[in-house]
PDB file of C-alpha atoms in Angstrom:
ATOM      1  CA  ALA A   1       0.034   0.117   0.046  1.00  0.00           C
ATOM      2  CA  GLY A   2       2.974   2.371   0.656  1.00  0.00           C
ATOM      3  CA  THR A   3       4.222   2.133  -3.029  1.00  0.00           C
ATOM      4  CA  LEU A   4       0.773   3.121  -4.399  1.00  0.00           C
ATOM      5  CA  VAL A   5       1.140   6.161  -1.739  1.00  0.00           C
ATOM      6  CA  LEU A   6       4.401   7.035  -3.271  1.00  0.00           C
ATOM      7  CA  VAL A   7       3.367   6.557  -6.882  1.00  0.00           C
ATOM      8  CA  CYS A   8       0.328   8.769  -6.235  1.00  0.00           C
ATOM      9  CA  SER A   9       2.755  11.525  -4.573  1.00  0.00           C
ATOM     10  CA  LEU A  10       5.141  11.371  -7.317  1.00  0.00           C
ATOM     11  CA  ALA A  11       2.423  11.944  -9.892  1.00  0.00           C
ATOM     12  CA  THR A  12       1.884  15.285  -8.397  1.00  0.00           C
ATOM     13  CA  ALA A  13       5.266  16.111  -8.214  1.00  0.00           C
ATOM     14  CA  TYR A  14       5.278  16.123 -11.977  1.00  0.00           C
ATOM     15  CA  ILE A  15       2.036  17.570 -12.976  1.00  0.00           C
ATOM     16  CA  ALA A  16       2.712  20.781 -14.675  1.00  0.00           C
ATOM     17  CA  HIS A  17       1.443  19.968 -18.247  1.00  0.00           C
ATOM     18  CA  PHE A  18      -1.315  22.793 -17.740  1.00  0.00           C
ATOM     19  CA  GLN A  19       1.393  25.333 -17.972  1.00  0.00           C
ATOM     20  CA  ALA A  20       3.353  24.066 -20.804  1.00  0.00           C
ATOM     21  CA  PRO A  21       1.994  26.430 -23.544  1.00  0.00           C
ATOM     22  CA  LYS A  22       3.113  29.342 -21.407  1.00  0.00           C
ATOM     23  CA  PHE A  23       6.255  28.183 -20.691  1.00  0.00           C
ATOM     24  CA  TYR A  24       6.859  27.491 -24.317  1.00  0.00           C
ATOM     25  CA  HIS A  25       5.785  30.947 -25.261  1.00  0.00           C
ATOM     26  CA  GLN A  26       8.053  32.420 -22.775  1.00  0.00           C
ATOM     27  CA  LEU A  27      11.121  30.688 -23.934  1.00  0.00           C
ATOM     28  CA  ARG A  28      13.703  32.627 -25.536  1.00  0.00           C
ATOM     29  CA  ASN A  29      14.653  31.668 -28.671  1.00  0.00           C
ATOM     30  CA  LYS A  30      11.906  29.018 -28.580  1.00  0.00           C
ATOM     31  CA  SER A  31      11.782  25.799 -30.789  1.00  0.00           C
ATOM     32  CA  VAL A  32      10.596  22.346 -29.936  1.00  0.00           C
ATOM     33  CA  ALA A  33      14.240  21.082 -29.903  1.00  0.00           C
ATOM     34  CA  ARG A  34      15.165  23.613 -27.373  1.00  0.00           C
ATOM     35  CA  PHE A  35      11.550  23.046 -25.168  1.00  0.00           C
ATOM     36  CA  ASN A  36      12.372  19.342 -24.832  1.00  0.00           C
ATOM     37  CA  VAL A  37      16.109  20.151 -23.682  1.00  0.00           C
ATOM     38  CA  VAL A  38      14.589  22.498 -21.001  1.00  0.00           C
ATOM     39  CA  THR A  39      12.084  19.936 -20.124  1.00  0.00           C
ATOM     40  CA  THR A  40      14.371  17.152 -19.701  1.00  0.00           C
ATOM     41  CA  ALA A  41      16.690  18.884 -17.777  1.00  0.00           C
ATOM     42  CA  SER A  42      13.984  20.430 -15.395  1.00  0.00           C
ATOM     43  CA  PHE A  43      12.697  17.158 -15.145  1.00  0.00           C
ATOM     44  CA  GLY A  44      15.975  15.611 -14.504  1.00  0.00           C
ATOM     45  CA  LEU A  45      16.885  17.843 -12.068  1.00  0.00           C
ATOM     46  CA  ALA A  46      13.353  17.590 -10.112  1.00  0.00           C
ATOM     47  CA  SER A  47      13.666  13.940 -10.094  1.00  0.00           C
ATOM     48  CA  VAL A  48      17.217  14.164  -8.353  1.00  0.00           C
ATOM     49  CA  VAL A  49      15.685  16.453  -5.605  1.00  0.00           C
ATOM     50  CA  PHE A  50      12.518  14.182  -5.158  1.00  0.00           C
ATOM     51  CA  ILE A  51      15.040  10.921  -4.890  1.00  0.00           C
ATOM     52  CA  CYS A  52      17.337  12.774  -2.500  1.00  0.00           C
ATOM     53  CA  SER A  53      14.373  14.174  -0.087  1.00  0.00           C
ATOM     54  CA  MET A  54      12.666  10.804  -0.222  1.00  0.00           C
ATOM     55  CA  LEU A  55      16.007   8.727   0.385  1.00  0.00           C
ATOM     56  CA  PHE A  56      17.404  10.959   3.327  1.00  0.00           C
ATOM     57  CA  GLY A  57      13.806  11.194   4.963  1.00  0.00           C
ATOM     58  CA  TYR A  58      13.279   7.608   4.954  1.00  0.00           C
ATOM     59  CA  LEU A  59      17.130   6.801   6.116  1.00  0.00           C
ATOM     60  CA  THR A  60      16.405   9.440   8.984  1.00  0.00           C
ATOM     61  CA  PHE A  61      12.875   8.485   9.983  1.00  0.00           C
ATOM     62  CA  GLY A  62      12.301   4.873   8.380  1.00  0.00           C
ATOM     63  CA  GLN A  63       8.335   3.775   8.820  1.00  0.00           C
ATOM     64  CA  HIS A  64       7.708   6.877  10.883  1.00  0.00           C
ATOM     65  CA  CYS A  65       7.938   9.395   7.695  1.00  0.00           C
ATOM     66  CA  GLN A  66       5.086  11.878   7.981  1.00  0.00           C
ATOM     67  CA  GLY A  67       3.389  13.430   5.280  1.00  0.00           C
ATOM     68  CA  ASN A  68       5.286  16.483   5.699  1.00  0.00           C
ATOM     69  CA  ILE A  69       8.487  15.251   6.503  1.00  0.00           C
ATOM     70  CA  LEU A  70       9.277  18.429   8.199  1.00  0.00           C
ATOM     71  CA  GLN A  71       6.708  17.756  11.086  1.00  0.00           C
ATOM     72  CA  ASN A  72       9.257  14.845  12.135  1.00  0.00           C
ATOM     73  CA  TYR A  73      11.781  17.201  13.283  1.00  0.00           C
ATOM     74  CA  SER A  74      11.669  18.767  16.489  1.00  0.00           C
ATOM     75  CA  ALA A  75      10.259  22.275  16.841  1.00  0.00           C
ATOM     76  CA  LYS A  76      13.136  23.297  18.601  1.00  0.00           C
ATOM     77  CA  ASP A  77      15.645  22.469  15.542  1.00  0.00           C
ATOM     78  CA  ASN A  78      16.831  25.485  14.089  1.00  0.00           C
ATOM     79  CA  LEU A  79      17.855  24.076  10.793  1.00  0.00           C
ATOM     80  CA  ALA A  80      14.344  22.636  10.476  1.00  0.00           C
ATOM     81  CA  ASP A  81      12.831  26.003  11.263  1.00  0.00           C
ATOM     82  CA  ILE A  82      15.139  27.354   8.460  1.00  0.00           C
ATOM     83  CA  THR A  83      13.995  24.598   6.243  1.00  0.00           C
ATOM     84  CA  ARG A  84      10.330  25.604   7.002  1.00  0.00           C
ATOM     85  CA  ALA A  85      10.913  28.751   6.012  1.00  0.00           C
ATOM     86  CA  GLY A  86      12.012  27.762   2.635  1.00  0.00           C
ATOM     87  CA  MET A  87       9.045  25.933   2.195  1.00  0.00           C
ATOM     88  CA  THR A  88       6.899  28.693   3.431  1.00  0.00           C
ATOM     89  CA  PHE A  89       8.759  30.851   0.772  1.00  0.00           C
ATOM     90  CA  ALA A  90       8.317  27.971  -1.994  1.00  0.00           C
ATOM     91  CA  VAL A  91       4.574  27.682  -1.448  1.00  0.00           C
ATOM     92  CA  ALA A  92       4.400  31.296  -1.464  1.00  0.00           C
ATOM     93  CA  PHE A  93       5.852  31.684  -4.590  1.00  0.00           C
ATOM     94  CA  GLY A  94       4.921  28.547  -6.493  1.00  0.00           C
ATOM     95  CA  PHE A  95       1.147  28.791  -5.712  1.00  0.00           C
ATOM     96  CA  PRO A  96       0.569  31.806  -8.028  1.00  0.00           C
ATOM     97  CA  ILE A  97       2.192  30.034 -10.849  1.00  0.00           C
ATOM     98  CA  VAL A  98      -0.397  26.801 -10.282  1.00  0.00           C
ATOM     99  CA  PHE A  99      -3.331  29.047  -9.357  1.00  0.00           C
ATOM    100  CA  THR A 100      -2.671  31.081 -12.694  1.00  0.00           C
ATOM    101  CA  GLY A 101      -3.337  27.768 -14.705  1.00  0.00           C
ATOM    102  CA  LEU A 102      -6.462  27.252 -12.799  1.00  0.00           C
ATOM    103  CA  ARG A 103      -7.952  30.636 -13.230  1.00  0.00           C
ATOM    104  CA  ASP A 104      -6.807  31.028 -16.878  1.00  0.00           C
ATOM    105  CA  SER A 105      -8.437  27.511 -17.724  1.00  0.00           C
ATOM    106  CA  THR A 106     -11.723  28.160 -15.646  1.00  0.00           C
ATOM    107  CA  LEU A 107     -12.084  31.363 -17.411  1.00  0.00           C
ATOM    108  CA  GLU A 108     -11.381  29.759 -20.996  1.00  0.00           C
ATOM    109  CA  VAL A 109     -13.957  26.817 -20.272  1.00  0.00           C
ATOM    110  CA  LEU A 110     -16.486  29.630 -19.219  1.00  0.00           C
ATOM    111  CA  GLY A 111     -15.749  31.720 -22.329  1.00  0.00           C
ATOM    112  CA  LEU A 112     -14.617  34.534 -20.315  1.00  0.00           C
ATOM    113  CA  SER A 113     -10.939  34.536 -21.196  1.00  0.00           C
ATOM    114  CA  GLY A 114     -10.820  38.053 -22.706  1.00  0.00           C
ATOM    115  CA  ALA A 115     -13.323  39.693 -20.066  1.00  0.00           C
ATOM    116  CA  ARG A 116     -12.695  42.759 -18.408  1.00  0.00           C
ATOM    117  CA  ARG A 117     -10.642  43.397 -15.165  1.00  0.00           C
ATOM    118  CA  ARG A 118     -13.983  43.079 -13.014  1.00  0.00           C
ATOM    119  CA  VAL A 119     -14.513  39.139 -14.108  1.00  0.00           C
ATOM    120  CA  PHE A 120     -10.827  38.610 -13.866  1.00  0.00           C
ATOM    121  CA  TYR A 121     -10.669  40.036 -10.138  1.00  0.00           C
ATOM    122  CA  THR A 122     -14.180  38.210  -9.175  1.00  0.00           C
ATOM    123  CA  SER A 123     -13.152  34.993 -10.596  1.00  0.00           C
ATOM    124  CA  THR A 124      -9.819  35.196  -8.987  1.00  0.00           C
ATOM    125  CA  PHE A 125     -11.598  35.731  -5.473  1.00  0.00           C
ATOM    126  CA  LEU A 126     -14.134  33.174  -6.135  1.00  0.00           C
ATOM    127  CA  LEU A 127     -11.400  30.389  -6.658  1.00  0.00           C
ATOM    128  CA  LEU A 128      -9.281  31.270  -4.027  1.00  0.00           C
ATOM    129  CA  VAL A 129     -11.682  31.800  -1.084  1.00  0.00           C
ATOM    130  CA  PRO A 130     -12.912  27.698  -1.453  1.00  0.00           C
ATOM    131  CA  ILE A 131      -8.883  27.002  -1.823  1.00  0.00           C
ATOM    132  CA  VAL A 132      -7.956  28.681   1.351  1.00  0.00           C
ATOM    133  CA  ILE A 133     -10.998  27.338   3.169  1.00  0.00           C
ATOM    134  CA  LEU A 134      -9.782  23.770   2.336  1.00  0.00           C
ATOM    135  CA  ALA A 135      -6.127  24.640   3.045  1.00  0.00           C
ATOM    136  CA  SER A 136      -7.008  25.863   6.340  1.00  0.00           C
ATOM    137  CA  PHE A 137      -8.666  22.448   7.518  1.00  0.00           C
ATOM    138  CA  ALA A 138      -6.010  20.136   5.710  1.00  0.00           C
ATOM    139  CA  LYS A 139      -3.956  18.448   8.238  1.00  0.00           C
ATOM    140  CA  ASN A 140      -2.322  15.640   6.494  1.00  0.00           C
ATOM    141  CA  LEU A 141      -0.456  16.949   3.419  1.00  0.00           C
ATOM    142  CA  GLY A 142       0.712  13.558   2.776  1.00  0.00           C
ATOM    143  CA  PHE A 143      -3.005  12.348   2.178  1.00  0.00           C
ATOM    144  CA  ALA A 144      -3.907  15.297   0.580  1.00  0.00           C
ATOM    145  CA  ASN A 145      -0.837  15.214  -2.255  1.00  0.00           C
ATOM    146  CA  GLY A 146      -1.560  11.309  -2.623  1.00  0.00           C
ATOM    147  CA  LEU A 147      -5.120  11.927  -3.303  1.00  0.00           C
ATOM    148  CA  ILE A 148      -4.365  14.981  -5.711  1.00  0.00           C
ATOM    149  CA  GLY A 149      -2.087  12.594  -7.204  1.00  0.00           C
ATOM    150  CA  ALA A 150      -4.207   9.970  -7.669  1.00  0.00           C
ATOM    151  CA  ILE A 151      -6.892  11.773  -9.093  1.00  0.00           C
ATOM    152  CA  LEU A 152      -4.791  14.009 -11.548  1.00  0.00           C
ATOM    153  CA  GLY A 153      -2.377  11.439 -12.332  1.00  0.00           C
ATOM    154  CA  SER A 154      -5.307   8.956 -13.636  1.00  0.00           C
ATOM    155  CA  LEU A 155      -6.570  11.711 -15.436  1.00  0.00           C
ATOM    156  CA  THR A 156      -3.729  12.810 -17.064  1.00  0.00           C
ATOM    157  CA  THR A 157      -2.500   9.138 -17.931  1.00  0.00           C
ATOM    158  CA  ILE A 158      -5.306   7.753 -18.721  1.00  0.00           C
ATOM    159  CA  ALA A 159      -8.966   9.619 -19.344  1.00  0.00           C
ATOM    160  CA  PHE A 160      -7.544  12.644 -21.231  1.00  0.00           C
ATOM    161  CA  PRO A 161      -5.589  10.676 -24.002  1.00  0.00           C
ATOM    162  CA  ALA A 162      -8.565   8.337 -24.663  1.00  0.00           C
ATOM    163  CA  ILE A 163     -10.872  11.418 -24.577  1.00  0.00           C
ATOM    164  CA  LEU A 164      -8.423  13.588 -26.595  1.00  0.00           C
ATOM    165  CA  CYS A 165      -8.470  10.589 -29.207  1.00  0.00           C
ATOM    166  CA  TYR A 166     -12.240  10.605 -29.282  1.00  0.00           C
ATOM    167  CA  LEU A 167     -12.537  14.235 -29.974  1.00  0.00           C
ATOM    168  CA  THR A 168      -9.934  14.131 -32.414  1.00  0.00           C
ATOM    169  CA  TYR A 169     -11.993  11.762 -34.376  1.00  0.00           C
ATOM    170  CA  GLU A 170     -14.940  13.326 -34.125  1.00  0.00           C
ATOM    171  CA  ALA A 171     -13.384  16.556 -35.576  1.00  0.00           C
ATOM    172  CA  GLU A 172     -11.271  15.051 -38.111  1.00  0.00           C
ATOM    173  CA  GLY A 173     -13.277  11.834 -38.963  1.00  0.00           C
ATOM    174  CA  LYS A 174     -11.694   9.265 -41.247  1.00  0.00           C
ATOM    175  CA  THR A 175      -8.750  11.271 -41.993  1.00  0.00           C
ATOM    176  CA  PHE A 176      -7.508  10.899 -38.235  1.00  0.00           C
ATOM    177  CA  ALA A 177      -8.603   6.913 -38.122  1.00  0.00           C
ATOM    178  CA  SER A 178     -11.301   4.798 -38.539  1.00  0.00           C
ATOM    179  CA  ARG A 179     -13.915   4.344 -35.628  1.00  0.00           C
ATOM    180  CA  SER A 180     -12.544   1.037 -34.876  1.00  0.00           C
ATOM    181  CA  GLU A 181      -8.686   2.535 -34.668  1.00  0.00           C
ATOM    182  CA  GLY A 182      -9.797   5.115 -32.387  1.00  0.00           C
ATOM    183  CA  THR A 183     -11.567   2.574 -30.205  1.00  0.00           C
ATOM    184  CA  VAL A 184      -8.566   0.452 -29.851  1.00  0.00           C
ATOM    185  CA  VAL A 185      -6.467   3.265 -29.202  1.00  0.00           C
ATOM    186  CA  ALA A 186      -8.770   4.626 -26.518  1.00  0.00           C
ATOM    187  CA  GLY A 187      -9.542   0.949 -24.959  1.00  0.00           C
ATOM    188  CA  GLY A 188      -5.930   0.312 -24.926  1.00  0.00           C
ATOM    189  CA  VAL A 189      -5.304   3.570 -23.275  1.00  0.00           C
ATOM    190  CA  LEU A 190      -8.051   3.226 -20.580  1.00  0.00           C
ATOM    191  CA  PHE A 191      -6.965  -0.637 -19.961  1.00  0.00           C
TER     192      PHE A 191
END
């Protein structure tokens, strides 16, 4: 069971696809090859950081690791306090990147992507309030991270490719593939 929790948590660690178009657009001297290099290097560096964090956390605390590894350290540990401040900094400056993707996608789905500032600010407020309320009651970050990873990881790797395949077939018709080929691809992805 612990391995499944780890897989779900890792799925959360690599969910950045919603910002990929924005990252590509902001890339200096953009090309697909250059974007692939940047993406590979970024995911490689992230993998090294995640593996080291997991390994050293497990080697330090063994089976007693908590969802937020910093909770394993004493409240009187000065180095842990510095790390907690660093995590606060990372969350404070990382959250807007994730939130921007949520807000922009929500406005796009609702057909309000070019709306006035009033809609922009109102949507920001209406999305932030429930997020802050839920975050205020969250006590187990490991459970929250695993749940989000399980849901978003499953959607990203299983459901969305099949849905996109079906929608592409509907839009392109026989120039894309026959219905049976699309069903085989979608079925293969789902199972």
